[in-house]
Tab-separated table of C-alpha atoms and ligand atoms in Angstrom:
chain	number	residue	atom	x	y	z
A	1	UNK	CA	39.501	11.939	-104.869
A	2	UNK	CA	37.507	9.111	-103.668
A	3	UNK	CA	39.541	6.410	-101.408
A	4	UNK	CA	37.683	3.829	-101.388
A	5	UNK	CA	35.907	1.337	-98.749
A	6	UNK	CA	33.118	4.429	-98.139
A	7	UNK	CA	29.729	5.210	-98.487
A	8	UNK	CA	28.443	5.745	-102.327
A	9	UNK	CA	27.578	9.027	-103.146
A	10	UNK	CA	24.281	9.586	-105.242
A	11	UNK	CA	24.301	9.288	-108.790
A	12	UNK	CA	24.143	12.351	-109.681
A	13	UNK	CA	27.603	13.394	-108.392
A	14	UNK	CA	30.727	12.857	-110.378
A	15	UNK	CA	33.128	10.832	-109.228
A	16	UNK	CA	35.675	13.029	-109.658
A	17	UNK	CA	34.068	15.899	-107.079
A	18	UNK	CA	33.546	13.397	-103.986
A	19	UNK	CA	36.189	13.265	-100.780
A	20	UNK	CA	36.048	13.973	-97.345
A	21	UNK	CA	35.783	16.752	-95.194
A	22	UNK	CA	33.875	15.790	-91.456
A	23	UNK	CA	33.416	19.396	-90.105
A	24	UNK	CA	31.881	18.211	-86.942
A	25	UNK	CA	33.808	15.162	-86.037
A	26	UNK	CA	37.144	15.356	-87.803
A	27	UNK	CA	39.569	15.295	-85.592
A	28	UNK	CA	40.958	18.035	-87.146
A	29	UNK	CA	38.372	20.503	-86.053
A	30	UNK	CA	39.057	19.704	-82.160
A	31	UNK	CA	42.231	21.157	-82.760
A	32	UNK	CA	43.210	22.747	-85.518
A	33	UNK	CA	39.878	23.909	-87.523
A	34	UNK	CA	41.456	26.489	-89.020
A	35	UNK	CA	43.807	24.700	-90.562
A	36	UNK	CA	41.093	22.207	-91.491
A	37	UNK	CA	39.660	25.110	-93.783
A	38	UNK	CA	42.380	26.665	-94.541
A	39	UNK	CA	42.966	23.487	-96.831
A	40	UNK	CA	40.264	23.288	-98.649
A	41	UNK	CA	41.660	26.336	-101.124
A	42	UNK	CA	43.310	23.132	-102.463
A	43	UNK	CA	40.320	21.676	-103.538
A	44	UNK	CA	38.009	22.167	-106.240
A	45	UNK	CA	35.425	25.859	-105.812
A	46	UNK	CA	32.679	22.755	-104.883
A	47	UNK	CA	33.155	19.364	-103.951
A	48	UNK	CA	30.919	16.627	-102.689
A	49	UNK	CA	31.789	14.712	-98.689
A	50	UNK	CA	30.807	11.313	-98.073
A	51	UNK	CA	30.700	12.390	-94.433
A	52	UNK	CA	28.092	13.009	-92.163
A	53	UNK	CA	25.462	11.510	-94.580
A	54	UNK	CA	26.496	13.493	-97.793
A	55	UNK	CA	26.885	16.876	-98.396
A	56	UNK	CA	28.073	20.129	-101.102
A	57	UNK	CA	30.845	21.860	-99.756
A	58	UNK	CA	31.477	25.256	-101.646
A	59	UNK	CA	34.787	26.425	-101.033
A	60	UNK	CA	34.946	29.972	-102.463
A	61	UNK	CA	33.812	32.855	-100.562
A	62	UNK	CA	31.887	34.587	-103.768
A	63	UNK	CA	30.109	31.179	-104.330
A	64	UNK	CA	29.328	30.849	-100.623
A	65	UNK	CA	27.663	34.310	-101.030
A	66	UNK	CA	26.054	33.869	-103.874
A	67	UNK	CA	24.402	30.565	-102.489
A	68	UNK	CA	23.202	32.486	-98.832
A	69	UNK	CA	21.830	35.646	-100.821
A	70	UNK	CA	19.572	33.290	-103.314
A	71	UNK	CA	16.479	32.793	-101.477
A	72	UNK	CA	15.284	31.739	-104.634
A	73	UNK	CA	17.285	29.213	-105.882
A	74	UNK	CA	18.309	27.728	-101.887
A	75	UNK	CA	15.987	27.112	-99.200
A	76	UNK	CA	17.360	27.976	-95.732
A	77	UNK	CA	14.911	25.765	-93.934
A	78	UNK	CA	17.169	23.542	-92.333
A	79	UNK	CA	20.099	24.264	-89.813
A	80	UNK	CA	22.042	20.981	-89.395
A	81	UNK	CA	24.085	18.594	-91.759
A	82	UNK	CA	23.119	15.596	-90.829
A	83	UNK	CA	19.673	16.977	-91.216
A	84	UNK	CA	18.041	16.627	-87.988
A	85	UNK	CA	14.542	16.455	-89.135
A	86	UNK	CA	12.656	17.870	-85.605
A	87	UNK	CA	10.406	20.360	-87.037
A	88	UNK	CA	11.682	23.108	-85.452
A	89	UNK	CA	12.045	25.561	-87.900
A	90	UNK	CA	13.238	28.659	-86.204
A	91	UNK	CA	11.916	31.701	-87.332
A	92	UNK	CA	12.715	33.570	-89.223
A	93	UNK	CA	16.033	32.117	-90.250
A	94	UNK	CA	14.446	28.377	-91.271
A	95	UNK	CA	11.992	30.524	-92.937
A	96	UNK	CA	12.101	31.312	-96.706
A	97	UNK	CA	10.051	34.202	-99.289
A	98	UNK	CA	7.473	35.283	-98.568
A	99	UNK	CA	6.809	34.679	-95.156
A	100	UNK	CA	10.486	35.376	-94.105
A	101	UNK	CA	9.902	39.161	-94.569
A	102	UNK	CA	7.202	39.218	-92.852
A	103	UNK	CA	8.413	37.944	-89.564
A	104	UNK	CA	11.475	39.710	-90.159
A	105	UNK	CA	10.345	43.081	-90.561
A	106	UNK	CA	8.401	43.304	-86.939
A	107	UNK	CA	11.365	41.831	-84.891
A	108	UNK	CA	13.667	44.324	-86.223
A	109	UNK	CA	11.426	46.890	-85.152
A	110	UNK	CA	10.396	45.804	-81.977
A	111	UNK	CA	13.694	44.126	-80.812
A	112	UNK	CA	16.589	46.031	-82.656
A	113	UNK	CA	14.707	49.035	-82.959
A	114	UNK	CA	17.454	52.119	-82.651
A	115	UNK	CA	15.951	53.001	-79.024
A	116	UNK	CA	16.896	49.347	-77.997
A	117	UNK	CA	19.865	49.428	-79.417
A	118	UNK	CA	21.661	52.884	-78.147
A	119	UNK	CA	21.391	51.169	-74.809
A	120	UNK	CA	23.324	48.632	-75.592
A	121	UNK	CA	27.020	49.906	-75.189
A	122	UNK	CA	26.556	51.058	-71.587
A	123	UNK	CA	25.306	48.259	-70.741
A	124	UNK	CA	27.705	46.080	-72.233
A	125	UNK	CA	30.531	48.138	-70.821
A	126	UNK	CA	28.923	48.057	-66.949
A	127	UNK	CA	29.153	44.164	-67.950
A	128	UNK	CA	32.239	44.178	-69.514
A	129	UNK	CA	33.613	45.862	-66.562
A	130	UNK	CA	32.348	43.904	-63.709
A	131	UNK	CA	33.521	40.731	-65.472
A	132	UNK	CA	37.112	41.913	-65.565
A	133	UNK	CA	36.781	43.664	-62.428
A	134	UNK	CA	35.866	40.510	-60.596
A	135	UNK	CA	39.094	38.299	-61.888
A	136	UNK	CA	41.773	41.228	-62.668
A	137	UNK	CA	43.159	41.145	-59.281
A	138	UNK	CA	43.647	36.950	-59.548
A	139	UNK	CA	46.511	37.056	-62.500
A	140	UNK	CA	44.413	34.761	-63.814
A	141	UNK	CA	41.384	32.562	-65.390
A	142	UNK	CA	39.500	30.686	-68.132
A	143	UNK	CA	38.756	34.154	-69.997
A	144	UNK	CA	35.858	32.227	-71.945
A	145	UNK	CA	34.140	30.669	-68.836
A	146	UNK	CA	34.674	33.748	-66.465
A	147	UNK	CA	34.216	36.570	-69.458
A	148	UNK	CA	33.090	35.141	-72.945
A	149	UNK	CA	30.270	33.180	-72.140
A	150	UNK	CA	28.350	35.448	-69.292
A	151	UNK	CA	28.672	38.541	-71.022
A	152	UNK	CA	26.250	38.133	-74.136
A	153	UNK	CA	23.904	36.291	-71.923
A	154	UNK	CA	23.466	39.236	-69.608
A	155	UNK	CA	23.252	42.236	-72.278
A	156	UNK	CA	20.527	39.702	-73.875
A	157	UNK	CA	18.549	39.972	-70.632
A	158	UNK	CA	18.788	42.916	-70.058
A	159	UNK	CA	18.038	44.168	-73.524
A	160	UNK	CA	14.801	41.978	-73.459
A	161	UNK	CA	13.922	42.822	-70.142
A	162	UNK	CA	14.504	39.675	-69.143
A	163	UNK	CA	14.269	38.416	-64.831
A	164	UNK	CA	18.455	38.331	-64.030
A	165	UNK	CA	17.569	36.834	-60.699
A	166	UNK	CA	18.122	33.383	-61.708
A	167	UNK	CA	21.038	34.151	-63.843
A	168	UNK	CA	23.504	31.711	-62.525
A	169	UNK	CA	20.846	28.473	-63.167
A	170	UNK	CA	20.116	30.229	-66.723
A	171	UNK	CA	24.117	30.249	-67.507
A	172	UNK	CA	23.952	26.670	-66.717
A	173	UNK	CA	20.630	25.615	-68.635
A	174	UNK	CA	22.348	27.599	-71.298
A	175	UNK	CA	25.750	26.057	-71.372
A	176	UNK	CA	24.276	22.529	-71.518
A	177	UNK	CA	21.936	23.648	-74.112
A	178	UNK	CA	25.019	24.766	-76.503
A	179	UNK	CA	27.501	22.220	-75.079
A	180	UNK	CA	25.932	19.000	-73.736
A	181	UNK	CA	27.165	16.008	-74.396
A	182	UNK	CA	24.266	13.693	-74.011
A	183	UNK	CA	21.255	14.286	-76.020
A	184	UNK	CA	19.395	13.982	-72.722
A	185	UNK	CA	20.959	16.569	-71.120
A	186	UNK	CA	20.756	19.130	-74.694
A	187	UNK	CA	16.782	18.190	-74.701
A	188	UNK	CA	16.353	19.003	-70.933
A	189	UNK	CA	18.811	22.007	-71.178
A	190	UNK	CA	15.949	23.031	-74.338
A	191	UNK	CA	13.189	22.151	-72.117
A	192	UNK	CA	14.374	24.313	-69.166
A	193	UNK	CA	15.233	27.231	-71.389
A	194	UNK	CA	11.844	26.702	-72.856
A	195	UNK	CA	10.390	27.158	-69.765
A	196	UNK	CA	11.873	29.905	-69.126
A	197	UNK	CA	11.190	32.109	-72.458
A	198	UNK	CA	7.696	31.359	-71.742
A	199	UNK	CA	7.315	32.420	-68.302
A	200	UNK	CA	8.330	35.342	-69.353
A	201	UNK	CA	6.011	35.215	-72.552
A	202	UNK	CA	3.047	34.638	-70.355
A	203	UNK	CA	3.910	37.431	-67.603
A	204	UNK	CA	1.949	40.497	-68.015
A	205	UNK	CA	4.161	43.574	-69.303
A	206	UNK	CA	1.394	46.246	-68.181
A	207	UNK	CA	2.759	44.861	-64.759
A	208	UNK	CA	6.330	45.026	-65.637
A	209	UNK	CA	6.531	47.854	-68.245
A	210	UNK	CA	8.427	45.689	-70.342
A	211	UNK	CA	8.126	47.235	-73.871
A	212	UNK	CA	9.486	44.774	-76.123
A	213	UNK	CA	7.321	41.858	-74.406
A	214	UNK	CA	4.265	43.937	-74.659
A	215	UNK	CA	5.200	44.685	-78.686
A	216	UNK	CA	5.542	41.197	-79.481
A	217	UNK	CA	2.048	40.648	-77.788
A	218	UNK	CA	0.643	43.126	-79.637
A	219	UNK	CA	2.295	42.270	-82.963
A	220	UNK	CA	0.498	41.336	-86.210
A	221	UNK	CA	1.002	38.902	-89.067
A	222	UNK	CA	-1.270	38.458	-91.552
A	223	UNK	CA	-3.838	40.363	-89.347
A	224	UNK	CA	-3.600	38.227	-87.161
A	225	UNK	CA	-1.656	38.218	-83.394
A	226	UNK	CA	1.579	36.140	-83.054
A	227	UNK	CA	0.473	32.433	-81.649
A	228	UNK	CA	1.833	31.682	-78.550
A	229	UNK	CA	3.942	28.852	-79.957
A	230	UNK	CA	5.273	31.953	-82.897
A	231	UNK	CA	6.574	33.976	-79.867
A	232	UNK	CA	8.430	31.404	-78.511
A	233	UNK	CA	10.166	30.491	-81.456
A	234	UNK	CA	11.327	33.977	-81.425
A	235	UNK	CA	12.232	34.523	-78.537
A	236	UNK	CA	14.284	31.128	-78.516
A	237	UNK	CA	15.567	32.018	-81.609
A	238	UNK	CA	17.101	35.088	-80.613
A	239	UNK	CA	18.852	33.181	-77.420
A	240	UNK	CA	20.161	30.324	-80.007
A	241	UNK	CA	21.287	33.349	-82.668
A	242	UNK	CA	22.510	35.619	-80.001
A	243	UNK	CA	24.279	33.829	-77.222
A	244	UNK	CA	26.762	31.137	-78.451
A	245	UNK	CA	28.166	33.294	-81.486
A	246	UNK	CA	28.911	36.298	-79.521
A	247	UNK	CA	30.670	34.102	-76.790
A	248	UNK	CA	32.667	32.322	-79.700
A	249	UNK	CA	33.312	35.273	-81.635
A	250	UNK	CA	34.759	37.416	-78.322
A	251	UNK	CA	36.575	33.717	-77.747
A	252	UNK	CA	38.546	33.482	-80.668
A	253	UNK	CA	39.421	36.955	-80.537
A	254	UNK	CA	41.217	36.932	-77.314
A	255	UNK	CA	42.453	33.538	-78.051
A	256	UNK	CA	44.240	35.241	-80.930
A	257	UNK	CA	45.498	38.004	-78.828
A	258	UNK	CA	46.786	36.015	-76.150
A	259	UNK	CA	48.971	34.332	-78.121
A	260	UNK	CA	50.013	36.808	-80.934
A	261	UNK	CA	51.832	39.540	-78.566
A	262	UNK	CA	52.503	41.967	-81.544
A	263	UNK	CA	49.005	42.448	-82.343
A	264	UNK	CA	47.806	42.606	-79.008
A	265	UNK	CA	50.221	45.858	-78.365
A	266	UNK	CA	49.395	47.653	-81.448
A	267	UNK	CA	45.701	47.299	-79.828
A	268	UNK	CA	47.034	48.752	-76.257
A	269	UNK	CA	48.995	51.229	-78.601
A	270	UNK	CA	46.149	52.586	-80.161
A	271	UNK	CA	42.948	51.062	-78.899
A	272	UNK	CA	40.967	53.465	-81.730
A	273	UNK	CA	42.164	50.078	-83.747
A	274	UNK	CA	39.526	48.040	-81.954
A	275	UNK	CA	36.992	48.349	-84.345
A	276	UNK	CA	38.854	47.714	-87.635
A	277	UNK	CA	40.933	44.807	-85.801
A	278	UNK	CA	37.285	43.128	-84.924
A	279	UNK	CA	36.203	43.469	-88.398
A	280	UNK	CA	39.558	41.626	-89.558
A	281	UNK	CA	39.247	38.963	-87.226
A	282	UNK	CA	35.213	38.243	-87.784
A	283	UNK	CA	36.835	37.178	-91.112
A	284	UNK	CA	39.801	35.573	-90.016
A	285	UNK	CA	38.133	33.295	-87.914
A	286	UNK	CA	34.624	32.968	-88.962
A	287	UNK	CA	32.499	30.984	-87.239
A	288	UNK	CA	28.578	30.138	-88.659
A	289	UNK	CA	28.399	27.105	-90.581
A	290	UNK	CA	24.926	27.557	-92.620
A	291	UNK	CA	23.439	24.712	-94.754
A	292	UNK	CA	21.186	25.658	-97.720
A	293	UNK	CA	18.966	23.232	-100.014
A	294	UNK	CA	18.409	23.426	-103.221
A	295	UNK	CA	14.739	24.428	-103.526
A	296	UNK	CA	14.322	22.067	-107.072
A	297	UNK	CA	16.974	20.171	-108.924
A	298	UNK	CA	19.368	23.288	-110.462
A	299	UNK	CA	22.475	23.992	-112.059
A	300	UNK	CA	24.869	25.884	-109.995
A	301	UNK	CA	28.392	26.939	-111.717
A	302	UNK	CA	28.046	23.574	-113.543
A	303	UNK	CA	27.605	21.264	-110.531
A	304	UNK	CA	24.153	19.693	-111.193
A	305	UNK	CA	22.655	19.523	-107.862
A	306	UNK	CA	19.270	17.746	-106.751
A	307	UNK	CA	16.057	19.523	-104.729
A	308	UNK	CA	17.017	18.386	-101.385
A	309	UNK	CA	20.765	18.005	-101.222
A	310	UNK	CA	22.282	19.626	-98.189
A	311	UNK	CA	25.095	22.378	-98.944
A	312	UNK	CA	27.221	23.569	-96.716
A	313	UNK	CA	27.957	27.429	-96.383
A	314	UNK	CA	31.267	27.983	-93.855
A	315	UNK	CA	31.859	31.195	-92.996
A	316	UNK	CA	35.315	30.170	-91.484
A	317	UNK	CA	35.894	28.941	-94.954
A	318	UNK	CA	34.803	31.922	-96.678
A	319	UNK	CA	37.034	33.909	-94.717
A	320	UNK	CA	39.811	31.950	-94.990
A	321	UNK	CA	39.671	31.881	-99.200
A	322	UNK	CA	43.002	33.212	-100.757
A	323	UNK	CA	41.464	34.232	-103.929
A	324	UNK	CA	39.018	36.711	-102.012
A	325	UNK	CA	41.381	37.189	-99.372
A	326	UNK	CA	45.657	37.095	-99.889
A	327	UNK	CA	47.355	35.784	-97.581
A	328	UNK	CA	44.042	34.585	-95.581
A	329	UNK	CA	45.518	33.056	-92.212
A	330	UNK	CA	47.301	36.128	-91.618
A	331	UNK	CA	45.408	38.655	-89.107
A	332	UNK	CA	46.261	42.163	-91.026
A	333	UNK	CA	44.474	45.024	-89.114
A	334	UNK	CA	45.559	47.355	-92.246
A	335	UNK	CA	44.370	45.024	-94.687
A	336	UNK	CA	42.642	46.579	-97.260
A	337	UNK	CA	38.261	46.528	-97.803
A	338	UNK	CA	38.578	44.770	-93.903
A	339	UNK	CA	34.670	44.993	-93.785
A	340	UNK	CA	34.183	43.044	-96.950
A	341	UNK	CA	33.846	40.205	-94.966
A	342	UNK	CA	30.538	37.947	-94.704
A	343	UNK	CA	30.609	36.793	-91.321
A	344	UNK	CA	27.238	37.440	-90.833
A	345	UNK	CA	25.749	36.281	-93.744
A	346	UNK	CA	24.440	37.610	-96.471
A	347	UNK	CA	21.109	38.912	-98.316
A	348	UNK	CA	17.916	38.501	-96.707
A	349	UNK	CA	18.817	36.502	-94.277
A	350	UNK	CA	21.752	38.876	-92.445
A	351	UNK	CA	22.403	38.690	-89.477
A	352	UNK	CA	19.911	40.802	-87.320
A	353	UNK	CA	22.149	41.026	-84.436
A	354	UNK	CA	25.161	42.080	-86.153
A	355	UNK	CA	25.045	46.013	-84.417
A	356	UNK	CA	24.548	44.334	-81.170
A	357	UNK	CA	27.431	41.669	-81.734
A	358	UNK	CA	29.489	44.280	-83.062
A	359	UNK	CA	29.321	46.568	-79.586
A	360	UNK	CA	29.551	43.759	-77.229
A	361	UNK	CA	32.968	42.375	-78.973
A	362	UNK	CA	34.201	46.155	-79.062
A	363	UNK	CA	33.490	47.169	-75.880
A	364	UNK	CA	34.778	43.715	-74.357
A	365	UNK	CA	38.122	44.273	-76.210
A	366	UNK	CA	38.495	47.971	-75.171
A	367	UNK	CA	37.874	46.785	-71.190
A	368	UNK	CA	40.386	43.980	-71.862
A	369	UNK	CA	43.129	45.411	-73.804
A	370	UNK	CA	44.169	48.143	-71.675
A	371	UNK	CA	43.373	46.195	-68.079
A	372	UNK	CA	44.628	42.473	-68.839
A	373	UNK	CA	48.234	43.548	-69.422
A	374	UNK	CA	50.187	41.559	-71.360
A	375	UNK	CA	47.403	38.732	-71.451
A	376	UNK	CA	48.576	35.524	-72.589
A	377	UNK	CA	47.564	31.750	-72.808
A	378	UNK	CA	48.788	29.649	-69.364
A	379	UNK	CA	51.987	28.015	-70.572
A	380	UNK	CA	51.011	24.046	-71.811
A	381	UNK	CA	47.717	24.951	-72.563
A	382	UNK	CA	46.013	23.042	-75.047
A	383	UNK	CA	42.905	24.412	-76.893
A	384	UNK	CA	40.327	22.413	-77.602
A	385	UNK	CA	37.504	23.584	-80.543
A	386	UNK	CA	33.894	22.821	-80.486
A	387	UNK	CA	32.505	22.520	-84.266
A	388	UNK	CA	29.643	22.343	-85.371
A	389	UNK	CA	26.673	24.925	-86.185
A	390	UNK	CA	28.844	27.563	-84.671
A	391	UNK	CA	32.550	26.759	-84.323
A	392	UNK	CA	33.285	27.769	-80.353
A	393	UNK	CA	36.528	27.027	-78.203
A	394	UNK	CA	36.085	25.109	-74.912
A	395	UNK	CA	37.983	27.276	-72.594
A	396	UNK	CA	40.939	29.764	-72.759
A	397	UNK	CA	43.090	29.520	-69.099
A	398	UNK	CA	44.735	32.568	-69.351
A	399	UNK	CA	47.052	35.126	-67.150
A	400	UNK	CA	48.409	38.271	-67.053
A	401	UNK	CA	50.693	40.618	-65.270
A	402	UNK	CA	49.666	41.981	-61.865
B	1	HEM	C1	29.548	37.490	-83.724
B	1	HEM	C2	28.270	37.189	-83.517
B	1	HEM	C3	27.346	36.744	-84.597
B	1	HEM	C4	27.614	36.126	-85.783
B	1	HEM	C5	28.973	35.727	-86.337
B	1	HEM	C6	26.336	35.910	-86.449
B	1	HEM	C7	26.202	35.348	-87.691
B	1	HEM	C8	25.002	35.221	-88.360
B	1	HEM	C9	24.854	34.707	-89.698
B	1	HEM	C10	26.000	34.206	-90.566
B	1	HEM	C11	23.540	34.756	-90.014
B	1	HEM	C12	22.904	34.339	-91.342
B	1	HEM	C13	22.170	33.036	-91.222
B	1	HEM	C14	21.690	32.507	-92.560
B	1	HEM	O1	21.868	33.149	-93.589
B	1	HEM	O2	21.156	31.400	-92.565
B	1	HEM	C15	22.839	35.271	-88.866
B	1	HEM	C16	21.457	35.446	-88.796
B	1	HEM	C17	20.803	35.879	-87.674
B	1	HEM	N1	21.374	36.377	-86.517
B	1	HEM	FE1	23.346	36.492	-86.118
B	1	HEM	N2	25.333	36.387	-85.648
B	1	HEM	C18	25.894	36.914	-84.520
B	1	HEM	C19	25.227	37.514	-83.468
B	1	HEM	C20	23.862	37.659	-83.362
B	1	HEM	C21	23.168	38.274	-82.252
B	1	HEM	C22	23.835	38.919	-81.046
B	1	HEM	C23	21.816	38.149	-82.508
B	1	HEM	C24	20.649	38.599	-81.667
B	1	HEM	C25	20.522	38.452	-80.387
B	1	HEM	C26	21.684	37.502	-83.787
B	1	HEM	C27	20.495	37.230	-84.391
B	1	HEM	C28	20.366	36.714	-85.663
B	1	HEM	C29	19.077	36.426	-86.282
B	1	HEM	C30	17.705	36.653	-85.652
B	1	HEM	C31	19.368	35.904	-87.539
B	1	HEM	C32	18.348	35.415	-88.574
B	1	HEM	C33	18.071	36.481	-89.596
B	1	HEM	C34	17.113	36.006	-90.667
B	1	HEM	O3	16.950	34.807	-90.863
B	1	HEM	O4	16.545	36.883	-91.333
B	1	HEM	N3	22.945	37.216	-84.283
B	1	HEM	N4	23.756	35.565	-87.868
């Protein structure tokens, strides 16, 4: 599989398990990323790319699981292939046994605690609505810009109890922050939205009544309170977890529906659909790429791999595997076992947000499905795909009738 004039891969690879496969700058994943993974079912169930410094590619969606659920055998303390080594290890998803738990156990209580959460749909539906509301009447606009992107970012600040004064700067600081081109800008964009977490880390929540902020102050680990430094890592955490996947997710969605007019009526049909047809398409078109490292030199299904190596877990991949799923690229609401899907992960590390995510696409889809009528992509529009961590479209210019 190797073509020649590239870079050597280490020794301990076989020859015959090394190609290619860029997933960030490919040019395939600008504008067809989908395709890009659909491919790989050619390939072998894990291969070895020459790109991007060297990496494992597992291409089977029960492999893929098994890797994310080992805690054991894979360390998840990296985020990025090439590794960016920054020392920012997020927390707690850079974070492996035992302290993982630990941190993991007191932000589900404080922030997705079930009195946190049953807020959530109204709120997301007031959202939801406004959005809508405020560009229905045009026939048109960039459904990602004007509806994916804002919503998440508002429920977030709300839920956290979070100042949505300056919420037009913070979409900004945040949109750089995911989508910057110059590493300048992405560090400043951090910097800013730095600031901001701990402003709101340092205000007083006897003052505000804010109940989550005044949990996390009081929170223990090891007997000891949070550091200041431990809180913001949380906090930012949650905005890097929470924002940019929900806004992706919710984009490829209506991207999907805009331009595949038979599913899109079976959802005005019968919008009690919604929730199955989300499930289906967190599959179809999954979008968290998640590295794991070998935490010593192993074994894995006969691949020898070394402590260190960098392996790449795609969801989109994992979703798009015929042997786990027939006839993957096709969007099936009635497929059968449609939540046996592993878009957000799997094992100790699952996603934390995944109720939250969950509601905000739903509700989303049943304000847009009955009040965008007959929503469809602007005639010679051509998408554009960011890849990378999370695999996000640019922008959607869409219309609909009056
Ligand atoms: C459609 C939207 C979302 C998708 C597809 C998604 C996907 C994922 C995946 C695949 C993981 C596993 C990471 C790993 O194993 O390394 C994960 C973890 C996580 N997610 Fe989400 N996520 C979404 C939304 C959210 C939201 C809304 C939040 C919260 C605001 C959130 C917070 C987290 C956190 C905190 C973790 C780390 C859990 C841990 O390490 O124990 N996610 N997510």
């Amino acid at each position: 599989m190797n073509s020649g004039n590239e870079p050597s891969a280490p020794s301990h690879v076989p020859p015959g398990l090394i190609a290619h496969f860029d997933f960030h700058e490919g040019t395939a994943m600008f504008s067809d990323p989908w395709g890009a993974f659909q491919a790989l079912n050619e390939r072998p169930d894990i291969f070895y790319s020459l790109d991007l410094g060297g990496f494992w590619v597992i291409t089977r969606k029960h492999l893929i699981e098994e890797v994310i659920a080992n805690s054991e055998l894979f360390s998840s303390a990296y985020s990025t292939i090439p590794n960016i080594d920054d020392d920012l290890r997020l927390i707690p998803p850079n974070l492996d046994p035992p302290h993982h738990a630990k941190y993991r156990a007191l932000i589900a209580q404080i922030v997705f605690s079930a009195k946190a959460m049953a807020n959530v749909e109204k709120d997301a539906r007031a959202i939801a609505r406004e959005l809508i509301g405020a560009v229905r009447h045009k026939g048109t606009c960039d459904i990602m810009l004007e509806i994916a992107r804002p919503l998440p970012i508002r429920v977030f600040l709300n839920l956290m109890g979070m100042p949505v004064e300056r919420l037009d700067e913070f979409i900004h600081w945040v949109e750089v922050f995911f989508r910057g081109t110059s590493a300048k800008d992405v560090g400043t964009a951090r910097l800013r939205v730095l600031e901001f977490v701990q402003k709101w880390i340092d205000s007083d929540p006897d003052k505000s009544g804010n109940r989550i902020l005044a949990e996390l102050k009081a929170a223990q680990v090891d007997g000891r309170p949070l550091t200041r430094d431990e809180l913001s890592n949380i906090v930012l955490t949650l905005f890097m977890a929470g924002l940019d996947t929900v806004s992706a997710a919710i984009g490829h969605m209506l991207l999907f529906l805009a331009t595949h007019p038979v599913h899109l009526q079976a959802l005005v049909a019968e919008p009690k659909r919604i929730a199955v047809a989300v499930e289906e398409m967190l599959r179809r078109f999954g979008l968290a790429n998640l590295v794991r490292v070998p935490r010593h030199d192993l074994e894995f299904h006969g691949v020898a791999m070394k402590k260190g190596d960098l392996v790449l877990c795609s969801m989109g991949i994992a979703g798009l595997d015929e042997t786990a799923s027939p006839r993957a690229e096709a969007v099936d609401f009635d497929r059968p076992n449609v939540r046996r899907h592993i878009a957000f992960g799997a094992g100790a590390h699952l996603c934390m947000g995944q109720l939250l995510a969950r509601t905000e696409i739903r509700v989303l889809l049943e304000e847009v499905v009955p009040n965008l009528k007959r929503l469809r992509l602007k005639a010679g529009t051509a998408i554009e795909y960011k890849p990378g961590s999370v695999l996000t479209v640019r922008g959607i210019p869409a219309e609909w009738d009056l």
